[in-house]
mmCIF file of C-alpha atoms in Angstrom:
data_model
loop_
_atom_site.group_PDB
_atom_site.id
_atom_site.type_symbol
_atom_site.label_atom_id
_atom_site.label_comp_id
_atom_site.label_asym_id
_atom_site.label_seq_id
_atom_site.Cartn_x
_atom_site.Cartn_y
_atom_site.Cartn_z
ATOM 1 C CA ASN A 123 -7.989 10.816 37.221
ATOM 2 C CA MET A 124 -7.049 8.386 34.514
ATOM 3 C CA LYS A 125 -9.692 6.751 32.355
ATOM 4 C CA ARG A 126 -9.472 3.143 31.366
ATOM 5 C CA VAL A 127 -9.525 2.666 27.627
ATOM 6 C CA GLU A 128 -10.686 -0.614 26.132
ATOM 7 C CA VAL A 129 -8.624 -1.722 23.161
ATOM 8 C CA SER A 130 -9.852 -4.555 21.020
ATOM 9 C CA TYR A 131 -7.301 -6.764 19.367
ATOM 10 C CA LYS A 132 -7.889 -9.164 16.558
ATOM 11 C CA PRO A 133 -5.190 -11.721 15.868
ATOM 12 C CA PRO A 134 -3.419 -11.301 12.536
ATOM 13 C CA LYS A 135 -4.768 -13.015 9.442
ATOM 14 C CA ILE A 136 -2.099 -15.441 8.234
ATOM 15 C CA VAL A 137 -1.472 -15.073 4.491
ATOM 16 C CA ASN A 138 0.984 -16.574 2.033
ATOM 17 C CA VAL A 139 3.485 -14.856 -0.229
ATOM 18 C CA VAL A 140 2.561 -16.074 -3.726
ATOM 19 C CA GLY A 141 4.807 -13.934 -5.868
ATOM 20 C CA MET A 142 7.192 -11.056 -6.071
ATOM 21 C CA GLU A 143 8.489 -8.594 -8.587
ATOM 22 C CA VAL A 144 11.989 -7.127 -8.288
ATOM 23 C CA LEU A 145 11.737 -3.391 -8.903
ATOM 24 C CA SER A 146 15.397 -2.547 -8.311
ATOM 25 C CA GLU A 147 18.369 -3.759 -6.281
ATOM 26 C CA GLU A 148 16.761 -2.137 -3.256
ATOM 27 C CA ALA A 149 13.008 -2.644 -3.813
ATOM 28 C CA LYS A 150 10.653 -5.603 -4.285
ATOM 29 C CA HIS A 151 6.923 -5.859 -4.792
ATOM 30 C CA ILE A 152 5.466 -8.629 -2.546
ATOM 31 C CA ILE A 153 2.204 -10.309 -3.653
ATOM 32 C CA THR A 154 0.025 -12.276 -1.198
ATOM 33 C CA ASP A 155 -2.947 -14.626 -1.557
ATOM 34 C CA TYR A 156 -5.147 -12.337 0.565
ATOM 35 C CA THR A 157 -7.892 -10.382 -1.195
ATOM 36 C CA SER A 158 -8.318 -7.593 1.256
ATOM 37 C CA PRO A 159 -10.886 -4.890 1.886
ATOM 38 C CA VAL A 160 -8.068 -2.322 2.119
ATOM 39 C CA LYS A 161 -8.895 0.986 0.445
ATOM 40 C CA PRO A 162 -6.305 3.080 -1.386
ATOM 41 C CA GLY A 163 -4.811 5.483 1.132
ATOM 42 C CA GLN A 164 -5.151 3.130 4.085
ATOM 43 C CA MET A 165 -2.102 1.548 5.700
ATOM 44 C CA VAL A 166 -1.732 -2.158 6.450
ATOM 45 C CA PRO A 167 0.262 -3.480 9.417
ATOM 46 C CA VAL A 168 2.204 -6.470 8.048
ATOM 47 C CA MET A 169 4.248 -8.703 10.302
ATOM 48 C CA LEU A 170 6.776 -11.428 9.873
ATOM 49 C CA ILE A 171 5.510 -14.249 12.059
ATOM 50 C CA GLN A 172 6.934 -13.739 15.572
ATOM 51 C CA ARG A 173 9.139 -10.843 14.422
ATOM 52 C CA ASN A 174 9.004 -7.335 12.989
ATOM 53 C CA VAL A 175 5.864 -5.345 12.198
ATOM 54 C CA TYR A 176 5.920 -2.685 9.482
ATOM 55 C CA ILE A 177 3.065 -0.568 8.188
ATOM 56 C CA TYR A 178 2.690 -0.456 4.402
ATOM 57 C CA PRO A 179 0.364 1.215 1.944
ATOM 58 C CA PRO A 180 -1.149 -1.353 -0.403
ATOM 59 C CA SER A 181 0.238 -1.405 -3.945
ATOM 60 C CA SER A 182 -2.634 -3.428 -5.361
ATOM 61 C CA PRO A 183 -6.035 -2.184 -6.514
ATOM 62 C CA MET A 184 -8.901 -2.442 -4.053
ATOM 63 C CA GLY A 185 -10.533 -5.887 -4.145
ATOM 64 C CA GLU A 186 -7.486 -7.714 -5.565
ATOM 65 C CA PRO A 187 -4.849 -9.809 -3.752
ATOM 66 C CA LEU A 188 -2.969 -7.572 -1.338
ATOM 67 C CA SER A 189 0.501 -6.540 -2.450
ATOM 68 C CA PHE A 190 2.990 -4.033 -1.088
ATOM 69 C CA THR A 191 6.505 -2.771 -1.796
ATOM 70 C CA VAL A 192 9.456 -3.447 0.517
ATOM 71 C CA PHE A 193 12.954 -2.013 0.589
ATOM 72 C CA ALA A 194 16.329 -3.616 1.340
ATOM 73 C CA ASP A 195 16.713 -1.853 4.701
ATOM 74 C CA GLU A 196 13.500 -3.403 6.117
ATOM 75 C CA LEU A 197 14.892 -6.333 8.065
ATOM 76 C CA GLY A 198 13.446 -9.686 7.076
ATOM 77 C CA PHE A 199 10.891 -8.409 4.555
ATOM 78 C CA PHE A 200 13.359 -8.056 1.696
ATOM 79 C CA ASP A 201 14.367 -11.718 2.140
ATOM 80 C CA LEU A 202 10.818 -13.073 1.739
ATOM 81 C CA SER A 203 10.190 -15.712 -0.875
ATOM 82 C CA GLU A 204 7.163 -17.525 -2.284
ATOM 83 C CA GLY A 205 5.539 -19.766 0.309
ATOM 84 C CA ASP A 206 6.569 -17.643 3.303
ATOM 85 C CA GLN A 207 3.788 -16.586 5.649
ATOM 86 C CA LEU A 208 2.908 -13.125 6.943
ATOM 87 C CA GLY A 209 0.446 -11.757 9.472
ATOM 88 C CA ILE A 210 -1.908 -9.042 8.261
ATOM 89 C CA LEU A 211 -3.653 -6.832 10.832
ATOM 90 C CA GLU A 212 -6.719 -4.631 10.354
ATOM 91 C CA PRO A 213 -6.202 -1.661 7.971
ATOM 92 C CA LEU A 214 -5.514 1.754 9.500
ATOM 93 C CA GLY A 215 -7.067 5.050 8.417
ATOM 94 C CA ASN A 216 -10.025 5.972 6.261
ATOM 95 C CA GLY A 217 -8.462 5.820 2.801
ATOM 96 C CA PHE A 218 -9.083 8.199 -0.089
ATOM 97 C CA PRO A 219 -12.691 9.369 -0.650
ATOM 98 C CA LEU A 220 -12.987 7.588 -4.013
ATOM 99 C CA GLU A 221 -16.694 8.346 -4.413
ATOM 100 C CA GLU A 222 -15.850 12.080 -4.426
ATOM 101 C CA PHE A 223 -13.372 11.801 -7.334
ATOM 102 C CA HIS A 224 -15.941 11.523 -10.119
ATOM 103 C CA ASP A 225 -15.726 14.489 -12.490
ATOM 104 C CA LYS A 226 -13.174 16.353 -10.317
ATOM 105 C CA GLU A 227 -9.625 17.556 -10.939
ATOM 106 C CA ILE A 228 -7.364 15.620 -8.549
ATOM 107 C CA PHE A 229 -3.886 16.806 -7.439
ATOM 108 C CA PHE A 230 -1.398 14.753 -5.417
ATOM 109 C CA PHE A 231 1.869 15.885 -3.871
ATOM 110 C CA CYS A 232 4.319 13.239 -2.670
ATOM 111 C CA ASP A 233 7.934 12.157 -2.520
ATOM 112 C CA VAL A 234 9.280 8.967 -4.106
ATOM 113 C CA TYR A 235 8.260 6.871 -1.090
ATOM 114 C CA GLY A 236 4.773 8.370 -0.944
ATOM 115 C CA TYR A 237 4.265 7.414 -4.574
ATOM 116 C CA ALA A 238 3.919 3.767 -3.516
ATOM 117 C CA ALA A 239 0.659 4.668 -1.750
ATOM 118 C CA LEU A 240 -0.676 6.298 -4.917
ATOM 119 C CA ARG A 241 -0.073 3.127 -6.936
ATOM 120 C CA SER A 242 -3.090 1.416 -5.342
ATOM 121 C CA LEU A 243 -5.250 4.476 -5.908
ATOM 122 C CA LEU A 244 -4.310 4.817 -9.576
ATOM 123 C CA PHE A 245 -4.871 1.100 -10.283
ATOM 124 C CA THR A 246 -8.241 1.209 -8.493
ATOM 125 C CA ILE A 247 -9.368 4.227 -10.558
ATOM 126 C CA LEU A 248 -8.202 2.612 -13.819
ATOM 127 C CA LYS A 249 -10.031 -0.649 -13.024
ATOM 128 C CA ASN A 250 -13.233 1.242 -12.118
ATOM 129 C CA VAL A 251 -13.185 4.135 -14.571
ATOM 130 C CA GLU A 252 -16.979 4.389 -14.890
ATOM 131 C CA THR A 253 -17.378 4.778 -11.125
ATOM 132 C CA TYR A 254 -14.442 6.993 -10.087
ATOM 133 C CA TYR A 255 -13.564 8.770 -13.327
ATOM 134 C CA PRO A 256 -11.986 12.146 -12.464
ATOM 135 C CA LYS A 257 -11.588 14.974 -15.009
ATOM 136 C CA SER A 258 -7.833 14.808 -14.520
ATOM 137 C CA ILE A 259 -5.153 13.490 -12.193
ATOM 138 C CA THR A 260 -1.954 15.485 -11.658
ATOM 139 C CA ILE A 261 0.901 14.079 -9.577
ATOM 140 C CA PHE A 262 3.769 16.202 -8.313
ATOM 141 C CA CYS A 263 6.507 13.899 -7.051
ATOM 142 C CA GLU A 264 9.749 15.098 -5.486
ATOM 143 C CA ALA A 265 12.974 13.203 -6.176
ATOM 144 C CA PHE A 266 16.654 14.025 -6.234
ATOM 145 C CA ASN A 267 17.082 12.211 -9.542
ATOM 146 C CA THR A 268 15.125 9.866 -11.831
ATOM 147 C CA LYS A 269 16.926 6.786 -10.414
ATOM 148 C CA ASP A 270 14.983 7.328 -7.165
ATOM 149 C CA PHE A 271 11.705 6.390 -8.861
ATOM 150 C CA ILE A 272 10.982 2.689 -8.320
ATOM 151 C CA PHE A 273 7.729 2.767 -10.340
ATOM 152 C CA LYS A 274 8.242 4.021 -13.861
#
Protein backbone atom coordinates (compact mmCIF):
# COMPACT_ATOMS: atom_id res chain seq x y z
CA ASN A 1 0.00 0.00 0.00
CA MET A 2 1.29 3.39 -0.98
CA LYS A 3 0.44 6.46 1.06
CA ARG A 4 -0.37 9.74 -0.57
CA VAL A 5 1.89 12.53 0.59
CA GLU A 6 0.74 16.13 0.39
CA VAL A 7 3.46 18.51 -0.71
CA SER A 8 2.91 22.22 -0.39
CA TYR A 9 4.54 24.48 -2.91
CA LYS A 10 5.01 28.18 -2.63
CA PRO A 11 5.93 30.05 -5.79
CA PRO A 12 9.40 31.59 -5.76
CA LYS A 13 9.91 35.10 -4.44
CA ILE A 14 11.22 37.21 -7.32
CA VAL A 15 14.27 39.25 -6.28
CA ASN A 16 16.70 41.53 -8.07
CA VAL A 17 20.47 41.28 -8.36
CA VAL A 18 21.72 44.61 -6.98
CA GLY A 19 25.45 44.02 -6.90
CA MET A 20 28.28 41.60 -7.25
CA GLU A 21 31.83 41.18 -6.13
CA VAL A 22 34.36 39.28 -8.25
CA LEU A 23 36.29 36.96 -5.96
CA SER A 24 38.44 35.31 -8.62
CA GLU A 25 38.30 34.37 -12.30
CA GLU A 26 36.04 31.49 -11.32
CA ALA A 27 33.96 32.88 -8.42
CA LYS A 28 31.57 35.80 -7.88
CA HIS A 29 29.58 36.97 -4.90
CA ILE A 30 25.97 37.82 -5.95
CA ILE A 31 24.03 40.36 -3.83
CA THR A 32 20.22 40.60 -3.99
CA ASP A 33 17.65 43.10 -2.71
CA TYR A 34 15.94 40.41 -0.60
CA THR A 35 16.37 40.59 3.18
CA SER A 36 15.71 37.01 4.03
CA PRO A 37 14.97 35.04 7.17
CA VAL A 38 17.63 32.49 6.16
CA LYS A 39 19.74 31.27 9.08
CA PRO A 40 23.44 30.45 8.75
CA GLY A 41 23.71 26.78 7.87
CA GLN A 42 20.48 26.67 5.89
CA MET A 43 20.49 26.26 2.12
CA VAL A 44 18.56 28.46 -0.30
CA PRO A 45 17.16 27.17 -3.61
CA VAL A 46 17.90 29.93 -6.14
CA MET A 47 16.60 29.77 -9.68
CA LEU A 48 17.18 31.62 -12.88
CA ILE A 49 13.70 32.52 -14.09
CA GLN A 50 12.42 29.61 -16.22
CA ARG A 51 15.79 27.83 -16.08
CA ASN A 52 18.23 26.18 -13.70
CA VAL A 53 17.79 25.76 -9.95
CA TYR A 54 20.83 25.54 -7.68
CA ILE A 55 20.95 25.31 -3.90
CA TYR A 56 23.31 27.75 -2.18
CA PRO A 57 24.33 28.51 1.37
CA PRO A 58 23.86 32.20 2.12
CA SER A 59 27.03 34.29 2.28
CA SER A 60 25.38 37.21 4.04
CA PRO A 61 24.69 37.63 7.75
CA MET A 62 21.22 36.73 8.99
CA GLY A 63 18.78 39.63 8.57
CA GLU A 64 20.73 41.37 5.78
CA PRO A 65 20.14 41.28 2.00
CA LEU A 66 20.63 37.73 0.77
CA SER A 67 23.90 37.08 -1.04
CA PHE A 68 25.58 33.90 -2.23
CA THR A 69 28.70 32.81 -4.10
CA VAL A 70 28.60 31.30 -7.60
CA PHE A 71 31.26 29.57 -9.65
CA ALA A 72 32.04 29.68 -13.38
CA ASP A 73 30.80 26.13 -14.01
CA GLU A 74 27.26 26.93 -12.78
CA LEU A 75 25.47 27.59 -16.05
CA GLY A 76 23.78 30.97 -16.23
CA PHE A 77 24.53 32.11 -12.67
CA PHE A 78 28.07 33.27 -13.40
CA ASP A 79 26.73 35.52 -16.19
CA LEU A 80 24.29 37.40 -13.94
CA SER A 81 24.50 41.16 -13.82
CA GLU A 82 22.84 43.95 -11.84
CA GLY A 83 19.14 44.22 -12.63
CA ASP A 84 18.69 40.52 -13.46
CA GLN A 85 15.94 38.71 -11.59
CA LEU A 86 16.09 35.45 -9.63
CA GLY A 87 13.54 33.23 -7.92
CA ILE A 88 14.17 32.42 -4.27
CA LEU A 89 12.40 29.42 -2.72
CA GLU A 90 11.88 28.63 0.97
CA PRO A 91 15.11 27.89 2.91
CA LEU A 92 16.02 24.24 3.53
CA GLY A 93 17.29 22.77 6.80
CA ASN A 94 17.39 24.00 10.36
CA GLY A 95 20.57 26.08 10.31
CA PHE A 96 23.20 26.30 13.03
CA PRO A 97 21.96 26.43 16.66
CA LEU A 98 23.25 29.98 17.21
CA GLU A 99 21.66 30.33 20.65
CA GLU A 100 23.83 27.42 21.87
CA PHE A 101 27.12 29.08 20.83
CA HIS A 102 27.34 31.54 23.72
CA ASP A 103 30.38 30.84 25.89
CA LYS A 104 31.27 27.60 24.04
CA GLU A 105 34.33 26.49 22.08
CA ILE A 106 33.20 25.98 18.46
CA PHE A 107 35.05 23.77 15.92
CA PHE A 108 34.25 23.55 12.21
CA PHE A 109 35.66 21.14 9.65
CA CYS A 110 35.13 21.89 5.96
CA ASP A 111 36.69 21.96 2.52
CA VAL A 112 37.13 25.12 0.44
CA TYR A 113 33.56 24.90 -0.90
CA GLY A 114 32.07 24.30 2.54
CA TYR A 115 33.77 27.45 3.77
CA ALA A 116 31.23 29.53 1.83
CA ALA A 117 28.52 28.29 4.21
CA LEU A 118 30.58 29.37 7.22
CA ARG A 119 30.88 32.92 5.88
CA SER A 120 27.25 33.68 6.82
CA LEU A 121 27.72 32.16 10.26
CA LEU A 122 30.89 34.12 11.02
CA PHE A 123 29.37 37.43 9.85
CA THR A 124 26.22 36.78 11.90
CA ILE A 125 28.28 36.08 15.05
CA LEU A 126 30.44 39.18 14.50
CA LYS A 127 27.37 41.41 14.02
CA ASN A 128 25.71 39.98 17.15
CA VAL A 129 28.67 39.42 19.45
CA GLU A 130 26.75 40.10 22.68
CA THR A 131 24.16 37.44 21.83
CA TYR A 132 26.19 34.61 20.25
CA TYR A 133 29.68 35.24 21.63
CA PRO A 134 31.54 31.90 21.77
CA LYS A 135 34.74 31.38 23.79
CA SER A 136 36.57 30.53 20.58
CA ILE A 137 36.01 29.53 16.97
CA THR A 138 38.44 27.15 15.27
CA ILE A 139 38.11 26.34 11.57
CA PHE A 140 39.91 23.45 9.92
CA CYS A 141 39.66 23.86 6.16
CA GLU A 142 41.06 21.38 3.64
CA ALA A 143 42.59 22.67 0.41
CA PHE A 144 45.18 21.46 -2.05
CA ASN A 145 46.84 24.87 -2.10
CA THR A 146 46.17 28.43 -0.91
CA LYS A 147 44.92 29.48 -4.38
CA ASP A 148 41.83 27.32 -3.76
CA PHE A 149 40.60 29.68 -1.04
CA ILE A 150 38.16 32.21 -2.53
CA PHE A 151 37.62 34.03 0.80
CA LYS A 152 40.85 35.29 2.30
